Coordinates of C-alpha atoms and ligand atoms in Angstrom, one line a residue:
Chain A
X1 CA -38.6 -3.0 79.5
X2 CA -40.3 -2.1 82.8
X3 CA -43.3 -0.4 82.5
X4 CA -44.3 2.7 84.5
X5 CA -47.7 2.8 86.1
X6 CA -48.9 5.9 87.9
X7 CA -52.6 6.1 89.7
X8 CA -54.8 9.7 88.1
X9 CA -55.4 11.0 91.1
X10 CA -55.2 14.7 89.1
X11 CA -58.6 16.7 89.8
X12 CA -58.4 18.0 86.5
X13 CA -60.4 16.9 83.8
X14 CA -59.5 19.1 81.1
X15 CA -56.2 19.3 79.1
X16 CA -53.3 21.1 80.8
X17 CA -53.0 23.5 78.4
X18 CA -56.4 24.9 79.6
X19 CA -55.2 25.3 83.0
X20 CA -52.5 28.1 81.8
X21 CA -55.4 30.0 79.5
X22 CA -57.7 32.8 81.5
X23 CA -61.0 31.5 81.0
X24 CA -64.0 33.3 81.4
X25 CA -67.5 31.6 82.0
X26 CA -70.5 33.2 80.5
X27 CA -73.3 30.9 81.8
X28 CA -72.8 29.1 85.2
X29 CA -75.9 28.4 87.1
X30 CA -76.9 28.5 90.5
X31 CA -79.6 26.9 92.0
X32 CA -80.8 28.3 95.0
X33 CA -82.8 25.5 97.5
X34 CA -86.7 27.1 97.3
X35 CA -87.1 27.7 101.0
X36 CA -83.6 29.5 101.1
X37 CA -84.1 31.5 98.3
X38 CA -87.8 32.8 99.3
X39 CA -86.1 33.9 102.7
X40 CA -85.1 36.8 100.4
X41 CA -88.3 38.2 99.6
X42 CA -89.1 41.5 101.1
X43 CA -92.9 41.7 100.9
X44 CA -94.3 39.9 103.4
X45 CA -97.7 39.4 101.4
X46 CA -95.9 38.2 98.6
X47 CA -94.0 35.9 101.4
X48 CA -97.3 34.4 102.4
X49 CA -98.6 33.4 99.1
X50 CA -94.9 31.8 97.5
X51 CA -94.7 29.6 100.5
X52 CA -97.9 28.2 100.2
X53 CA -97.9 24.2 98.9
X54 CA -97.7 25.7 95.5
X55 CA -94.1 26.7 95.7
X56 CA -92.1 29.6 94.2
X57 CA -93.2 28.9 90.2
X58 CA -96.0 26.4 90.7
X59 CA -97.0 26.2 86.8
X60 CA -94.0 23.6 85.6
X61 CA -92.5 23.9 82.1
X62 CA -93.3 21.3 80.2
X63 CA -90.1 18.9 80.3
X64 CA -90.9 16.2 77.5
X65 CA -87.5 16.8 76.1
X66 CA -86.0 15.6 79.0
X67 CA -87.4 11.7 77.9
X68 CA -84.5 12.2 75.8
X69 CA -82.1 11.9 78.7
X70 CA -81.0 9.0 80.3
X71 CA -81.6 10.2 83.9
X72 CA -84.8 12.2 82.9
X73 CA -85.1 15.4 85.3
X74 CA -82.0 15.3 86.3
X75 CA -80.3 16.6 83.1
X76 CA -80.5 20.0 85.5
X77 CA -78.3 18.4 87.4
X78 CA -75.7 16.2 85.8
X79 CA -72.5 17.8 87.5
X80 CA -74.2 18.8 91.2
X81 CA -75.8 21.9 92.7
X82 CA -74.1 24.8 93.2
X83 CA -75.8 27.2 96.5
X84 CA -73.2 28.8 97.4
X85 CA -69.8 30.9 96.0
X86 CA -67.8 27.6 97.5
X87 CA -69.4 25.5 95.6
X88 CA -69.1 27.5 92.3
X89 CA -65.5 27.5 92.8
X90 CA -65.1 23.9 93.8
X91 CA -67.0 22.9 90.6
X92 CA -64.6 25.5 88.2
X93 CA -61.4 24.0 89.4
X94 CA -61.3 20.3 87.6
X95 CA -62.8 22.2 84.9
X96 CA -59.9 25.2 84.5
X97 CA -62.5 28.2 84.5
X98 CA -61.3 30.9 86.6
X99 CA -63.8 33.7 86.0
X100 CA -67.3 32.5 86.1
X101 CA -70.3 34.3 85.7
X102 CA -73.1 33.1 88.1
X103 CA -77.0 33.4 87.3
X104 CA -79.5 32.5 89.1
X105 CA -80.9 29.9 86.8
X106 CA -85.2 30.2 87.1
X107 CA -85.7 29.9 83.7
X108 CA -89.0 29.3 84.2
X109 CA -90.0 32.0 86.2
X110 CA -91.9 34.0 83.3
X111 CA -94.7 31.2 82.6
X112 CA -95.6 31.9 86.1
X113 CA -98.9 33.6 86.1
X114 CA -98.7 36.3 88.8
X115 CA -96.6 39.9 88.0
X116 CA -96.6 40.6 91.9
X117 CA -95.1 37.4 93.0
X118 CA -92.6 37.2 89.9
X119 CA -91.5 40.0 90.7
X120 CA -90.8 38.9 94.0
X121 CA -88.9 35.8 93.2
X122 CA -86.7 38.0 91.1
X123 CA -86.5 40.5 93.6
X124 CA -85.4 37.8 96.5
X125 CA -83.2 35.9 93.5
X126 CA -81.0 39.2 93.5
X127 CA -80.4 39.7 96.7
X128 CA -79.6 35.9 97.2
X129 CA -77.2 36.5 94.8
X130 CA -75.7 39.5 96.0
X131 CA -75.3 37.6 99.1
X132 CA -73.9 34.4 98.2
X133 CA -72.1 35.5 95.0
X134 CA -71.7 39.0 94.3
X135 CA -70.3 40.0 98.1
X136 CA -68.4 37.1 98.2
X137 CA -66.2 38.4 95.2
X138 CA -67.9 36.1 92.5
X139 CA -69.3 38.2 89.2
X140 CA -72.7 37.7 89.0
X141 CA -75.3 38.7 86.6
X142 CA -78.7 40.3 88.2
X143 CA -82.1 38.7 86.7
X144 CA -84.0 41.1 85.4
X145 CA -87.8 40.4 84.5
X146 CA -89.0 40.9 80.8
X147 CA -92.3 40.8 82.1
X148 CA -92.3 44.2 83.3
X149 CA -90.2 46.2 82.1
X150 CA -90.5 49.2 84.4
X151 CA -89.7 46.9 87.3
X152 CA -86.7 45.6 85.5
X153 CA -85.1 49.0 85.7
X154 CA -86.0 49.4 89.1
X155 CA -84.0 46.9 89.9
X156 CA -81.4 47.6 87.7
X157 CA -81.2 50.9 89.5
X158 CA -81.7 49.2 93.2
X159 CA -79.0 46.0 91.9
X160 CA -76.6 47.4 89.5
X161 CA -74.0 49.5 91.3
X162 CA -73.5 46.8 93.5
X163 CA -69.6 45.3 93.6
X164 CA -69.4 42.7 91.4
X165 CA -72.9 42.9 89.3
X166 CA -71.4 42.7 85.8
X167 CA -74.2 41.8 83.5
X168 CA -78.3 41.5 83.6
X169 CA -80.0 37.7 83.3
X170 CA -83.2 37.7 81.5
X171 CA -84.5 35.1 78.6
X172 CA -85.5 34.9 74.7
X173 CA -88.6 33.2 73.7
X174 CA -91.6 33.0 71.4
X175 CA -93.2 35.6 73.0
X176 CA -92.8 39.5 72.3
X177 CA -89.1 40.3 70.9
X178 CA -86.6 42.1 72.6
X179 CA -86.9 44.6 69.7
X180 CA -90.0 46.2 70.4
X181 CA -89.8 49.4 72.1
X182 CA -91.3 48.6 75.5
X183 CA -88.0 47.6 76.1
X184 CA -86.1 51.1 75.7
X185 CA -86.5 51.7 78.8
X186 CA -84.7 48.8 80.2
X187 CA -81.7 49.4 77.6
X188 CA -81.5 53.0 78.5
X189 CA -80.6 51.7 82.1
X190 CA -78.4 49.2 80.6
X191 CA -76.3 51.5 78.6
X192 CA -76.5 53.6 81.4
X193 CA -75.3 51.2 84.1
X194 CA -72.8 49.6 81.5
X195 CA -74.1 46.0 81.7
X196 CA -74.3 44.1 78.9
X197 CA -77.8 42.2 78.5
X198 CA -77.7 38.3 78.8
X199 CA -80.3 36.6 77.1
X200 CA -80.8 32.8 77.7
X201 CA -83.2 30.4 76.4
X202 CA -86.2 29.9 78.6
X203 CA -87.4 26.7 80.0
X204 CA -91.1 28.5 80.5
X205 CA -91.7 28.6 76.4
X206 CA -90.5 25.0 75.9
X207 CA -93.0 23.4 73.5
X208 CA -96.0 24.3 74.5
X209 CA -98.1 27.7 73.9
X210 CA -97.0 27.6 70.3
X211 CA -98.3 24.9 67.5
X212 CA -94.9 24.2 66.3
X213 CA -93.4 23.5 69.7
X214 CA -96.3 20.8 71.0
X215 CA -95.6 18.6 68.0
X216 CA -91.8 18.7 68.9
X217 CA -91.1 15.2 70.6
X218 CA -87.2 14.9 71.1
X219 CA -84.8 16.8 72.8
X220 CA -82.8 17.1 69.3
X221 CA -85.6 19.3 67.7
X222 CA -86.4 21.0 71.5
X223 CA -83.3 22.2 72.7
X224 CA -81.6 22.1 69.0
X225 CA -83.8 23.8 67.2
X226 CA -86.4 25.3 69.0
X227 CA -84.3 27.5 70.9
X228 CA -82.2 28.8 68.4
X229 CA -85.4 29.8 66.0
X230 CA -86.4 32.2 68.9
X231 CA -82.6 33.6 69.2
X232 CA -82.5 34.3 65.8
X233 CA -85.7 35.9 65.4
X234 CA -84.9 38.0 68.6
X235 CA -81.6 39.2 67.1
X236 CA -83.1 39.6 63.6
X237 CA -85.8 42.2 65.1
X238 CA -83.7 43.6 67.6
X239 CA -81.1 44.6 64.2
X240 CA -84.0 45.6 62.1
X241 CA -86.2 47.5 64.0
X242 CA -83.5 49.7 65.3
X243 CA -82.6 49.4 69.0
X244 CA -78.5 49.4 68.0
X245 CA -78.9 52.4 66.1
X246 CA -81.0 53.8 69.1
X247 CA -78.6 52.3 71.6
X248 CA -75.4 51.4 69.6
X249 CA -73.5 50.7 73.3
X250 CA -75.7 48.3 73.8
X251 CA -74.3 45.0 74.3
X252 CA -76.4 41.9 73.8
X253 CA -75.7 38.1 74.4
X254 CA -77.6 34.7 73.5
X255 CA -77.0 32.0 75.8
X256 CA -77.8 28.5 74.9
X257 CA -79.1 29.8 71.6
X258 CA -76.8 28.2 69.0
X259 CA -73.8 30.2 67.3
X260 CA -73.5 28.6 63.6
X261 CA -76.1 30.2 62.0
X262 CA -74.3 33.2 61.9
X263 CA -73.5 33.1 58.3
X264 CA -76.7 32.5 57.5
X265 CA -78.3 35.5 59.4
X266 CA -75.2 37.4 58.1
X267 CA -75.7 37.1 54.4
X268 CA -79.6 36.7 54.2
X269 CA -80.1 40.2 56.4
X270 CA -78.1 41.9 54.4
X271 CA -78.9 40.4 50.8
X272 CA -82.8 41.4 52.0
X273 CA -82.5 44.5 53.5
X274 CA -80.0 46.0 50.8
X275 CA -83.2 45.1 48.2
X276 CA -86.0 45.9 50.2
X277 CA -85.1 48.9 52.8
X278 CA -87.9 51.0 52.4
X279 CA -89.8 49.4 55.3
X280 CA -87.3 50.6 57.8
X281 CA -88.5 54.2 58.2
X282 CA -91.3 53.3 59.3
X283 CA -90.6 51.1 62.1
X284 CA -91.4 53.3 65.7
X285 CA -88.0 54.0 66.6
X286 CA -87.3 55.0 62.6
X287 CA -90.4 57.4 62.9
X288 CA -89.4 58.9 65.4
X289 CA -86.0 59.7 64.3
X290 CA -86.5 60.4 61.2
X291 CA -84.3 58.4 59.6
X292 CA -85.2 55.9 56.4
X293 CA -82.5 53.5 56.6
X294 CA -80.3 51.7 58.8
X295 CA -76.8 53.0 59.6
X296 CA -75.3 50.1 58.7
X297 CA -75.4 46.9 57.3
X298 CA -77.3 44.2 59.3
X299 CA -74.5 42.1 59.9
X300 CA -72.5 45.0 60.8
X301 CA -74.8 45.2 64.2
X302 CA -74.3 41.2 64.5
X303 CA -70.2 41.8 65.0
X304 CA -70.6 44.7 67.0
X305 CA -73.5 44.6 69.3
X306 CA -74.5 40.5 69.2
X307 CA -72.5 37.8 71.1
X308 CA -73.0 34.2 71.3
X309 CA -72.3 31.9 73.9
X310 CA -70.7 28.8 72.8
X311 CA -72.6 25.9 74.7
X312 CA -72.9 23.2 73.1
X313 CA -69.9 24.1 70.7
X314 CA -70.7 20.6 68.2
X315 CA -67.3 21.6 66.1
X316 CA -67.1 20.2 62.9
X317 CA -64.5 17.3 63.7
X318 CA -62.8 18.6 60.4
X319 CA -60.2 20.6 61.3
X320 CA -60.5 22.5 58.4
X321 CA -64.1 23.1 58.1
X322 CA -63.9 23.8 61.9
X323 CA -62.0 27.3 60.8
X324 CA -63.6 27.8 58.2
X325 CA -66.9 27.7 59.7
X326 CA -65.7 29.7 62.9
X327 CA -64.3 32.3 60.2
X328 CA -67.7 32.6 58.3
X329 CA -69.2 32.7 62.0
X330 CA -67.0 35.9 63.4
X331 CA -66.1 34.0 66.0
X332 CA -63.5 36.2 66.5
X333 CA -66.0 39.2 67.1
X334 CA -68.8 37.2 68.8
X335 CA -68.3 34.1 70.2
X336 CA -68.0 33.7 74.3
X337 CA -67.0 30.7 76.3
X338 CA -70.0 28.8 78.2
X339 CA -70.2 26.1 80.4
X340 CA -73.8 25.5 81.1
X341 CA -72.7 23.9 84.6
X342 CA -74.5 22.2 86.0
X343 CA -76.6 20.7 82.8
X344 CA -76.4 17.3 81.0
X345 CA -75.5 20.0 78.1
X346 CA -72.1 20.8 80.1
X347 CA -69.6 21.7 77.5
X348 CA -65.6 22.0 79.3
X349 CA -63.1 23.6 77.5
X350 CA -61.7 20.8 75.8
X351 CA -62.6 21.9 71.8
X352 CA -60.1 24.3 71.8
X353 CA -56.8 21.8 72.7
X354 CA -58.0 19.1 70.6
X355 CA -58.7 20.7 67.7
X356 CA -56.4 22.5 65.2
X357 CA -58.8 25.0 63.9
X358 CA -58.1 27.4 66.7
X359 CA -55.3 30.4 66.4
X360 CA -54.5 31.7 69.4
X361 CA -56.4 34.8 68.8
X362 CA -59.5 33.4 67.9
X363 CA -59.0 31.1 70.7
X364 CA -58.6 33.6 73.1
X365 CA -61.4 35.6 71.7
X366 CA -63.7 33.4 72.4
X367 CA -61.9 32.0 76.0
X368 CA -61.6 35.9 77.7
X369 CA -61.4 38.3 75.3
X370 CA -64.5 38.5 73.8
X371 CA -66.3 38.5 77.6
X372 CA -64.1 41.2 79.1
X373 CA -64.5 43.8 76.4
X374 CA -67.9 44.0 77.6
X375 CA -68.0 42.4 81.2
X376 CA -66.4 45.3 83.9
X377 CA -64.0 42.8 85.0
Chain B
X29 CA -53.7 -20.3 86.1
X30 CA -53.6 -17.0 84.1
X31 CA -50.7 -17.2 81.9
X32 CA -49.6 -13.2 82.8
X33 CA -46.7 -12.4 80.0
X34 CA -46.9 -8.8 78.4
X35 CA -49.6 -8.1 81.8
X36 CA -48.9 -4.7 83.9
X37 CA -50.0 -4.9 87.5
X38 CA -51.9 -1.7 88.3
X39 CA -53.3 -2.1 91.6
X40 CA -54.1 -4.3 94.0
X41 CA -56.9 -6.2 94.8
X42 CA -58.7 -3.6 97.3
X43 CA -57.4 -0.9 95.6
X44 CA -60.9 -0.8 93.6
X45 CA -63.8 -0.5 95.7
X46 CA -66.4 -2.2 94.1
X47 CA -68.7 -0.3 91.9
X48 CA -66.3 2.0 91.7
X49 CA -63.5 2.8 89.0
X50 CA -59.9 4.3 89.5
X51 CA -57.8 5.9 86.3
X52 CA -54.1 4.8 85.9
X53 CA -51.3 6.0 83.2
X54 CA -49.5 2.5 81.9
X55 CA -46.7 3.6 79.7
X56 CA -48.4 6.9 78.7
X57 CA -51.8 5.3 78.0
X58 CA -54.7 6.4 80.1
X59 CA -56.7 3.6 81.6
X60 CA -59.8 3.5 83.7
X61 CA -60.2 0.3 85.8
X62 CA -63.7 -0.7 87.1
X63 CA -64.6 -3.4 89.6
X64 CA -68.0 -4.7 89.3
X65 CA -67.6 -7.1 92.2
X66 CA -67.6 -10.2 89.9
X67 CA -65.1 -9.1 87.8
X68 CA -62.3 -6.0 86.9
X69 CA -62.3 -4.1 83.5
X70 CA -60.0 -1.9 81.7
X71 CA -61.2 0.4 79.2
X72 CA -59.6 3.9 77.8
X73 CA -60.0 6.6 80.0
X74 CA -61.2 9.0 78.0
X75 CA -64.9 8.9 76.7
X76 CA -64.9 9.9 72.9
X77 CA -67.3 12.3 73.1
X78 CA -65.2 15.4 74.8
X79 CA -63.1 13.4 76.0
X80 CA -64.1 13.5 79.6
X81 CA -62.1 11.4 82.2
X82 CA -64.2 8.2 82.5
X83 CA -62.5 7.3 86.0
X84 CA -64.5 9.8 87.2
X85 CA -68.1 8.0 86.4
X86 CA -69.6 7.7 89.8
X87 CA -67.4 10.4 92.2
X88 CA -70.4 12.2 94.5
X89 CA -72.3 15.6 93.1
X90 CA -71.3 18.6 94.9
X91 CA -74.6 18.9 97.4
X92 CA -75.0 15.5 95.8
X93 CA -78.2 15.8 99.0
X94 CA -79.7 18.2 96.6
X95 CA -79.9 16.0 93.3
X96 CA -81.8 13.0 92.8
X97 CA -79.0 10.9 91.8
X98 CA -76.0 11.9 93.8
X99 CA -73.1 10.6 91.5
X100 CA -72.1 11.8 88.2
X101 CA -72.8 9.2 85.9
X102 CA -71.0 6.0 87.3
X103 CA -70.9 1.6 86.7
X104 CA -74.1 -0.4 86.3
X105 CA -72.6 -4.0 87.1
X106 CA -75.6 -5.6 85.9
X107 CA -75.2 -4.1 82.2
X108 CA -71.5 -4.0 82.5
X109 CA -71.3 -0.9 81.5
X110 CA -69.7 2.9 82.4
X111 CA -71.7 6.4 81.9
X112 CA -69.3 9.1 81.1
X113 CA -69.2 11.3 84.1
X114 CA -70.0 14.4 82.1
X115 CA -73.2 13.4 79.7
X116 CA -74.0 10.1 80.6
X117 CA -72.8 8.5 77.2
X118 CA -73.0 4.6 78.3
X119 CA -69.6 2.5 77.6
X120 CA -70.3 -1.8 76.7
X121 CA -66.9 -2.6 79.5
X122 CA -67.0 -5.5 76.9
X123 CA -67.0 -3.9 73.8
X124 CA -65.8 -0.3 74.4
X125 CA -68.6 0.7 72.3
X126 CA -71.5 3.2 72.9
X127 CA -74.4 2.2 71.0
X128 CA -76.4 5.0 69.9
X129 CA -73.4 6.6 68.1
X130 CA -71.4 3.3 67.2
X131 CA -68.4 4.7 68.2
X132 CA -66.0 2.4 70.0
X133 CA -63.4 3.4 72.5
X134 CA -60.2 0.9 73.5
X135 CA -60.8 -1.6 76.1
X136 CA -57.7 -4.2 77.9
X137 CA -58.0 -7.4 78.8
X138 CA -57.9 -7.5 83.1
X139 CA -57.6 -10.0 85.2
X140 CA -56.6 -10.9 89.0
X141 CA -53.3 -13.0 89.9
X142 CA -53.1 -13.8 93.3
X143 CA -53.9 -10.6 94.7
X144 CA -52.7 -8.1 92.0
X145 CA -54.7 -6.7 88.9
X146 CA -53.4 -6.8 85.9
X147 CA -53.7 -5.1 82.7
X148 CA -52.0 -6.6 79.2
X149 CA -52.2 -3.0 76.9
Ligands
FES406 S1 -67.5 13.5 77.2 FE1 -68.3 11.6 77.6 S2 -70.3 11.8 77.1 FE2 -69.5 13.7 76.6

C-alpha cells in the first residue's frame, strides 16, 4: 500500500472543530514595555518619580512559586508578549479565539506603596489601552484601582464610554473584600456604565503579608489553592453582606480563581444561612434597608450575579464525572472561557473537542454565551 | 546498511534544521520529527497533556525581544528531549515519556538512508 505523507504546516493548534465555534476570551493579557507605558501618564510629577531607577511598581511580588517552573520568571511569558492589538490577534489565530478581551495585566500594582503614583500607572495603563486596543477595535477591560475607590469611579466615568471598553480590571486578595461597602460607590458606576466587574487574582498578595501564604512553598498550593481561598471568601461576603440585593445588575467575574468549588459554596451557603439568618439584618447595607433576610438563597446570587473563568479547566478525564461535575458546578450559568495568554497556565480550547462531557449548550455557554450576556459585544 | 522495509520517508535530509523539529501526517498519524544534529527522532505529535502540537517546541515568541527565552519551549539535544510548546512538559525522544507524571506518549523508530529520513510507524 503506498503511504501518504503530508508536512503540518497548519498554524492551528487546536482542533478544527474550534475553529467553526465563536469563542470569546475573558482573560488575555497585555504587557505593556515600562518606558512605553509610563509615556501615558499625565502628571508630570508623578512622571518624574515613576521613571526614576525604581521603575513603575518597584516593590516585587514575591515569586517563589515560580521555582515550580521550569523556566522560572518566565512563566509570565511562555507564549510571547503581546504590545500591541497586532500582536493580540496574531497570538488568537493558532489558538481559534476570535473575541478576546485584553487587560492590561499589572497585577502587582496594589502592593505598590504610593496612592498618587498607583493611581498614575493605572491612569497611563488606560489610556495605553485605549490606544493600542480599545481604538484599534479590540474589547478591552479598563483597570480600575481597589485602592481607592473614589478614583476608580473617576475613571470609570473618564474611561467607560469609550468604544470598545466592555468590562473593568481590578483584583481579589486577602486584603479587604469586595463586600464591604466602601465599594458601592464603584458598583453604582458599574451598574451605571453597564460593565461587568472582572476580578483577577493578584500577584501583589502572593504568599507573603499573611502567615498562611509565607509557609506555602510550591506553586500547587500558591496558585492552586491560595488563590482560590481568597475568590471564594470574596464571593462568599460579597453574597452575604448584600451588595446583589443592593445592586442585583451587578455582574461579577473571578479570573484565575478556580470554578469547582462551586458546589461546595452552593450547598454550604445555603445549608448555613437557611439555619442561622438572623445575622443578616444587621450587616450595613441590611441596616440600612431595613430588611432581615436575604432575597434569596445564597446560591441563587452565585448563578445570577457570579461568573467564573475557566483557566486552568483540570476536567476530570472521566467523561462522566466531567458532566456531572460541570452540572453540580452551573456551568451552564457561570462558567466563561479563559485563556490566560500569555502564562505557563495557558489553557486553549481543546477540553471541549476531546471530551464527551460537553452538550452543545453547555459548551457554548461557557465558549460565548455566558460572556456576551454580560459583555456589550 | 539500514535494512528499511515497513520505513516511510518523510523528509529529506535538510529538511530539519537542526535543533529544530517539523510535524508530518503518515497515514493519518501525527508525527513530530526532531534533529538534534547527531541524530533524528520521531515522537507523537501531540503532547498528552492538552494535546498541544509538539512540532511547535521551539518556533520564536511573538516580541520573542521582549522575553527572556525567545522560543516556546523547544529540543535540548544534550538531554534528548522536547518541551511541549505550550507548558513546557519535557518529552524523553527515547522513551516518549515525561517523568514527573509517568505518562508516555508514542515514539518511531527514525533513521537516515542515503539522504532521506525515514520513519517505520
Ligand atoms: S499541552 Fe503539552 S504541556 Fe500542556
Amino acid at each position: 500500500m503506498e503511504s501518504s505523507v503530508k508536512r503540518l504546516d497548519s498554524d492551528a493548534e487546536v482542533p478544527p472543530e474550534a475553529f467553526d465555534d465563536y469563542i470569546v476570551d475573558l482573560d488575555f493579557h497585555v504587557n505593556p514595555l515600562e518606558d512605553e507605558l509610563l509615556e501615558y501618564v499625565d502628571d508630570e510629577r508623578a512622571y518624574d518619580k515613576l521613571t526614576t531607577e525604581f521603575g513603575a511598581t518597584p516593590v516585587m511580588g514575591k515569586w517563589d512559586a515560580a521555582y515550580g517552573i521550569k523556566e522560572g520568571q518566565e512563566g509570565l511569558f511562555t507564549q510571547g508578549r503581546a504590545k500591541y492589538a497586532e500582536d493580540v490577534e496574531e497570538a488568537c489565530e493558532p489558538l481559534a479565539i476570535d473575541e478576546p478581551i485584553v487587560n492590561p495585566g499589572i497585577n502587582n500594582l496594589n502592593l505598590q506603596h504610593h496612592p498618587v503614583l498607583k493611581n498614575a500607572v493605572c491612569q497611563a495603563a488606560n489610556d495605553y489601552m485605549l490606544d493600542h486596543f480599545a481604538d484599534e477595535g479590540m474589547y478591552t477591560s479598563m483597570m480600575i484601582p481597589k485602592w481607592d475607590p473614589d478614583y476608580a469611579v473617576a475613571e470609570i466615568e473618564r474611561v467607560a464610554n469609550e468604544n470598545n471598553i466592555v468590562a473593568a480590571y481590578s483584583w481579589f486578595d486577602p486584603k479587604v473584600p469586595w463586600g464591604n461597602e466602601r465599594f458601592d460607590q464603584v458598583f453604582e458606576a458599574l451598574v451605571e456604565n453597564d460593565m461587568p466587574l472582572l476580578l483577577h487574582g493578584s500577584l501583589a498578595y502572593w504568599p507573603q503579608h499573611s502567615y498562611i501564604g509565607d509557609d506555602m512553598l510550591t506553586w500547587t498550593e500558591v496558585l492552586g489553592f491560595d488563590w482560590p481561598i481568597h475568590a471564594m471568601v470574596t464571593v462568599v461576603n460579597m453574597i452575604m453582606r448584600g451588595v446583589f440585593d443592593k445592586y442585583p445588575d451587578l455582574d461579577v467575574v473571578i479570573q484565575e480563581g478556580g470554578h469547582w468549588w462551586v458546589p461546595f459554596l452552593r450547598y454550604r451557603m445555603d445549608e448555613f444561612y437557611e439555619m442561622h439568618p438572623e445575622d443578616v439584618q444587621i450587616t450595613p447595607r441590611k441596616m440600612e434597608s431595613g430588611d432581615r433576610y436575604l432575597e434569596k438563597a445564597p446560591s441563587e446570587y452565585l448563578r445570577e450575579n457570579i461568573y467564573l473563568c475557566t483557566q486552568p479547566f483540570a476536567l476530570p478525564r472521566n467523561a462522566g464525572d466531567a458532566e456531572n461535575l460541570l452540572d453540580l458546578s452551573m456551568a451552564e450559568d457561570m462558567f466563561i472561557y479563559s485563556s490566560d495568554w500569555p502564562h505557563q497556565t495557558l489553557d486553549p480550547a481543546t477540553w471541549f473537542y476531546t471530551s464527551r462531557a460537553f452538550d452543545d449548550n453547555t459548551r457554548e455557554q461557557i465558549l460565548n454565551g455566558n460572556a456576551t450576556e454580560i459583555l456589550d459585544i | 546498511m539500514v535494512d528499511t522495509d515497513n520505513f516511510t520517508k518523510v523528509a529529506e535530509v535538510g529538511d530539519i534544521p537542526e535543533g529544530e523539529g517539523e510535524g508530518y501526517d503518515v497515514n493519518g498519524i501525527e508525527i513530530a520529527v526532531f534533529n538534534t544534529g547527531d541524530d533524528y527522532y520521531a515522537i507523537s505529535n501531540r503532547c498528552s497533556h492538552q494535546r498541544a502540537p509538539l512540532c511547535k517546541a521551539g518556533d520564536e515568541k511573538i516580541n520573542a525581544e521582549d522575553t527572556w527565552t525567545g522560543e516556546r519551549g523547544g529540543l535540548n539535544a544534550e538531554a534528548c528531549t522536547v518541551s511541549c510548546p505550550w507548558h513546557l512538559w519535557e518529552w524523553d525522544l527515547e522513551t516518549g515519556e515525561h517523568e514527573a507524571s509517568g505518562q508516555r506518549i508514542g515514539t518511531f523508530d527514525c533513521v537516515v538512508d542515503g539522504d532521506d529520513i525515514l520513519v517505520r510507524i
